Structures are given as structure tokens and as C-alpha cells.
Short mmCIF file of C-alpha atoms in Angstrom, two decimals:
data_model
loop_
_atom_site.label_atom_id
_atom_site.label_comp_id
_atom_site.label_asym_id
_atom_site.label_seq_id
_atom_site.Cartn_x
_atom_site.Cartn_y
_atom_site.Cartn_z
CA UNK A 1 23.47 18.33 35.32
CA UNK A 2 23.39 14.28 34.57
CA UNK A 3 19.31 14.97 33.75
CA UNK A 4 20.66 17.77 31.05
CA UNK A 5 22.93 15.88 29.18
CA UNK A 6 20.26 12.86 29.09
CA UNK A 7 17.53 15.36 27.58
CA UNK A 8 20.08 16.59 24.85
CA UNK A 9 21.19 12.85 24.53
CA UNK A 10 17.03 11.46 24.02
CA UNK A 11 16.94 14.87 21.36
CA UNK A 12 19.43 13.98 19.49
CA UNK A 13 17.98 10.25 18.97
CA UNK A 14 14.68 11.11 18.28
CA UNK A 15 16.11 14.12 16.03
CA UNK A 16 18.31 11.20 13.64
CA UNK A 17 15.17 9.21 13.62
CA UNK A 18 12.96 12.05 12.53
CA UNK A 19 15.36 12.36 9.62
CA UNK A 20 16.17 9.29 8.87
CA UNK A 21 15.36 8.51 5.13
CA UNK A 22 11.80 6.25 4.61
CA UNK A 23 12.55 2.80 3.37
CA UNK A 24 12.56 2.40 -0.69
CA UNK A 25 9.20 0.40 -1.36
CA UNK A 26 8.00 -1.31 -4.60
CA UNK A 27 4.33 -0.40 -4.60
CA UNK A 28 2.45 -2.84 -7.31
CA UNK A 29 -1.19 -2.15 -8.55
CA UNK A 30 -4.19 -3.04 -7.44
CA UNK A 31 -5.49 -6.05 -8.37
CA UNK A 32 -8.95 -6.95 -7.95
CA UNK A 33 -10.65 -9.95 -6.61
CA UNK A 34 -14.20 -10.16 -7.82
CA UNK A 35 -16.82 -12.37 -5.06
CA UNK A 36 -20.12 -10.80 -6.82
CA UNK A 37 -22.38 -11.98 -9.08
CA UNK A 38 -21.44 -9.14 -11.28
CA UNK A 39 -18.74 -9.17 -13.84
CA UNK A 40 -15.67 -6.51 -13.68
CA UNK A 41 -16.16 -3.51 -16.01
CA UNK A 42 -13.71 -0.52 -17.49
CA UNK A 43 -14.58 1.20 -14.58
CA UNK A 44 -13.24 -0.98 -12.27
CA UNK A 45 -10.36 -1.37 -13.86
CA UNK A 46 -10.16 2.55 -14.28
CA UNK A 47 -10.69 2.94 -10.63
CA UNK A 48 -7.72 0.13 -9.43
CA UNK A 49 -5.26 2.37 -11.57
CA UNK A 50 -6.15 5.37 -10.19
CA UNK A 51 -6.33 4.31 -6.71
CA UNK A 52 -3.02 2.73 -7.69
CA UNK A 53 -1.66 5.85 -8.37
CA UNK A 54 -3.24 7.45 -5.18
CA UNK A 55 -1.74 5.02 -2.77
CA UNK A 56 1.96 5.66 -4.16
CA UNK A 57 2.01 9.40 -4.25
CA UNK A 58 -0.01 9.33 -0.55
CA UNK A 59 3.03 7.36 0.63
CA UNK A 60 5.33 9.24 -0.61
CA UNK A 61 3.83 12.74 0.04
CA UNK A 62 3.60 11.53 3.75
CA UNK A 63 7.12 10.10 3.81
CA UNK A 64 6.09 6.97 5.06
CA UNK A 65 8.58 5.09 1.91
CA UNK A 66 10.19 6.43 -0.55
CA UNK A 67 8.19 4.83 -4.27
CA UNK A 68 10.15 3.33 -6.43
CA UNK A 69 9.19 2.37 -9.82
CA UNK A 70 7.66 -0.81 -10.53
CA UNK A 71 7.38 -0.10 -14.33
CA UNK A 72 10.67 -2.40 -15.01
CA UNK A 73 8.93 -5.07 -13.66
CA UNK A 74 5.63 -4.65 -15.26
CA UNK A 75 5.44 -7.49 -17.86
CA UNK A 76 6.64 -9.76 -15.41
CA UNK A 77 3.46 -8.44 -12.94
CA UNK A 78 1.18 -9.61 -16.07
CA UNK A 79 2.15 -12.64 -16.23
CA UNK A 80 1.23 -13.27 -12.02
CA UNK A 81 -2.45 -13.97 -12.16
CA UNK A 82 -2.56 -12.74 -8.54
CA UNK A 83 0.31 -11.49 -6.77
CA UNK A 84 -0.91 -12.01 -3.22
CA UNK A 85 -0.77 -16.00 -4.21
CA UNK A 86 2.14 -16.47 -6.19
CA UNK A 87 4.74 -17.55 -3.46
CA UNK A 88 6.63 -14.68 -3.07
CA UNK A 89 7.57 -13.56 -6.66
CA UNK A 90 5.92 -10.05 -5.72
CA UNK A 91 8.97 -10.17 -3.17
CA UNK A 92 11.52 -11.24 -5.74
CA UNK A 93 10.48 -8.55 -8.19
CA UNK A 94 10.40 -5.76 -5.24
CA UNK A 95 14.03 -7.05 -4.54
CA UNK A 96 14.81 -6.74 -8.45
CA UNK A 97 13.94 -2.83 -7.99
CA UNK A 98 16.17 -2.70 -5.10
CA UNK A 99 13.53 -2.28 -2.75
CA UNK A 100 13.38 -2.59 1.11
CA UNK A 101 9.56 -3.73 1.32
CA UNK A 102 7.00 -4.85 -1.52
CA UNK A 103 3.73 -3.40 -1.00
CA UNK A 104 0.61 -5.11 -2.88
CA UNK A 105 -3.10 -4.28 -3.10
CA UNK A 106 -6.49 -5.88 -3.36
CA UNK A 107 -9.90 -5.09 -3.99
CA UNK A 108 -12.30 -7.29 -2.77
CA UNK A 109 -15.59 -6.63 -4.04
CA UNK A 110 -18.74 -8.20 -2.41
CA UNK A 111 -21.32 -6.21 -4.55
CA UNK A 112 -22.19 -2.57 -5.56
CA UNK A 113 -22.53 -2.43 -2.13
CA UNK A 114 -19.54 -3.52 -0.31
CA UNK A 115 -16.09 -3.61 -1.11
CA UNK A 116 -12.80 -3.69 0.61
CA UNK A 117 -9.39 -2.19 0.09
CA UNK A 118 -6.34 -4.23 1.27
CA UNK A 119 -3.06 -3.38 1.64
CA UNK A 120 -0.08 -5.59 2.75
CA UNK A 121 3.37 -4.51 3.17
CA UNK A 122 6.20 -7.16 3.28
CA UNK A 123 9.46 -6.26 4.88
CA UNK A 124 12.37 -8.42 2.53
CA UNK A 125 14.83 -8.06 5.02
CA UNK A 126 15.01 -9.49 8.31
CA UNK A 127 12.13 -11.68 10.36
CA UNK A 128 9.37 -8.78 10.47
CA UNK A 129 6.21 -9.96 9.77
CA UNK A 130 4.24 -8.94 6.55
CA UNK A 131 1.44 -5.71 7.68
CA UNK A 132 -2.15 -6.18 6.37
CA UNK A 133 -4.30 -3.10 6.45
CA UNK A 134 -7.65 -2.58 5.28
CA UNK A 135 -10.77 -0.39 4.83
CA UNK A 136 -14.20 -1.29 4.26
CA UNK A 137 -16.42 0.85 1.56
CA UNK A 138 -19.71 1.28 0.96
CA UNK A 139 -20.33 2.13 -2.97
CA UNK A 140 -18.35 1.42 -5.78
CA UNK A 141 -17.80 4.64 -7.06
CA UNK A 142 -14.87 7.41 -7.80
CA UNK A 143 -15.81 8.89 -4.15
CA UNK A 144 -15.77 6.01 -1.64
CA UNK A 145 -12.48 4.96 -3.21
CA UNK A 146 -10.64 8.30 -2.45
CA UNK A 147 -11.78 8.14 0.66
CA UNK A 148 -11.05 4.85 1.52
CA UNK A 149 -7.09 5.06 0.27
CA UNK A 150 -7.24 8.56 2.21
CA UNK A 151 -8.42 6.68 5.28
CA UNK A 152 -6.20 3.71 5.22
CA UNK A 153 -2.85 5.20 4.42
CA UNK A 154 -3.73 8.51 7.68
CA UNK A 155 -5.23 6.42 9.95
CA UNK A 156 -3.99 3.00 9.62
CA UNK A 157 -0.51 2.70 7.92
CA UNK A 158 0.43 6.14 8.76
CA UNK A 159 -0.73 6.25 12.30
CA UNK A 160 2.33 6.55 14.91
CA UNK A 161 4.84 8.32 12.42
#
């Protein structure tokens, strides 16, 4: 009898956590860190916009976060040269949007063959540390970016959820 009651209680707790509303996340557009000798071009800019939209869509679809629009702070973001190195400006902007989490991303381009997609998830309440996720890309193509962002979300960020 006690064992049955314990199992029922366990299932109720597990069911509640499975139904919990995902945290609200301000997902800012990826920024570019070009470490290669080749200057950035329009294809790079277009790829950043597309992979940013894919990240938002995947996080929402997978139920990892409820994505809030960053449109109301786009002008302020544009004033910051780098959301990763602006002393917490992304956190403040995310708070303005009512988010629980600030998510920033960076594409590091070493060459046309070697690139990294990096995503940083910063909880805005409590003392939880920022989490960093990264995937290496081989090739500066739409296909490599598409595969990379899917892999990063499904196998790194979504692991265990």
C-alpha cells in the first residue's frame, strides 16, 4: 500500500514537471566574429539572420523555451558592437522584454572551412551560471549551418529534456 502511494506521488510530481511552462527566453540574433583574413560578405549576414530564426524556431518547437520577441529592443542591440562583451547589456535588454533567460549567439569564422556556432544561455534570476553550447562546422554553406544549428539544439541543448 505504501509502495503504491509512493509510486502515485512520484508520477504526479513527474507529470507536473513535464507540464511546466518553459522559461521565457529573449533570443538575440547571432553575431559574427570573423577571425579569418577574408572579410565578411552579404552571404555571411544572410546566414546569421537565417540561423537566428532557426534557433528561435527550434527552441520553441522543442519546448525548451517560450521565445519572446526581441523586436522592441532591436535599436538598442544595434548600438552594442558585441552582446558577449558589453558588461551584461543582453541581460538588461532581456529583462526589459520580461524574459527569464537571455540567449546570445556567436559565429566564429576561422576560415571558409572552419567555423563554430556558439550559443550562450544566461538565467536572469538566482545564481545559476551561464551555459555555453558549441558545435564546429566544416564549410561556410547554408547546409552546414542548417545541420549545425539542428545538432546543437537537439543533441546539446535538448539533451535530457
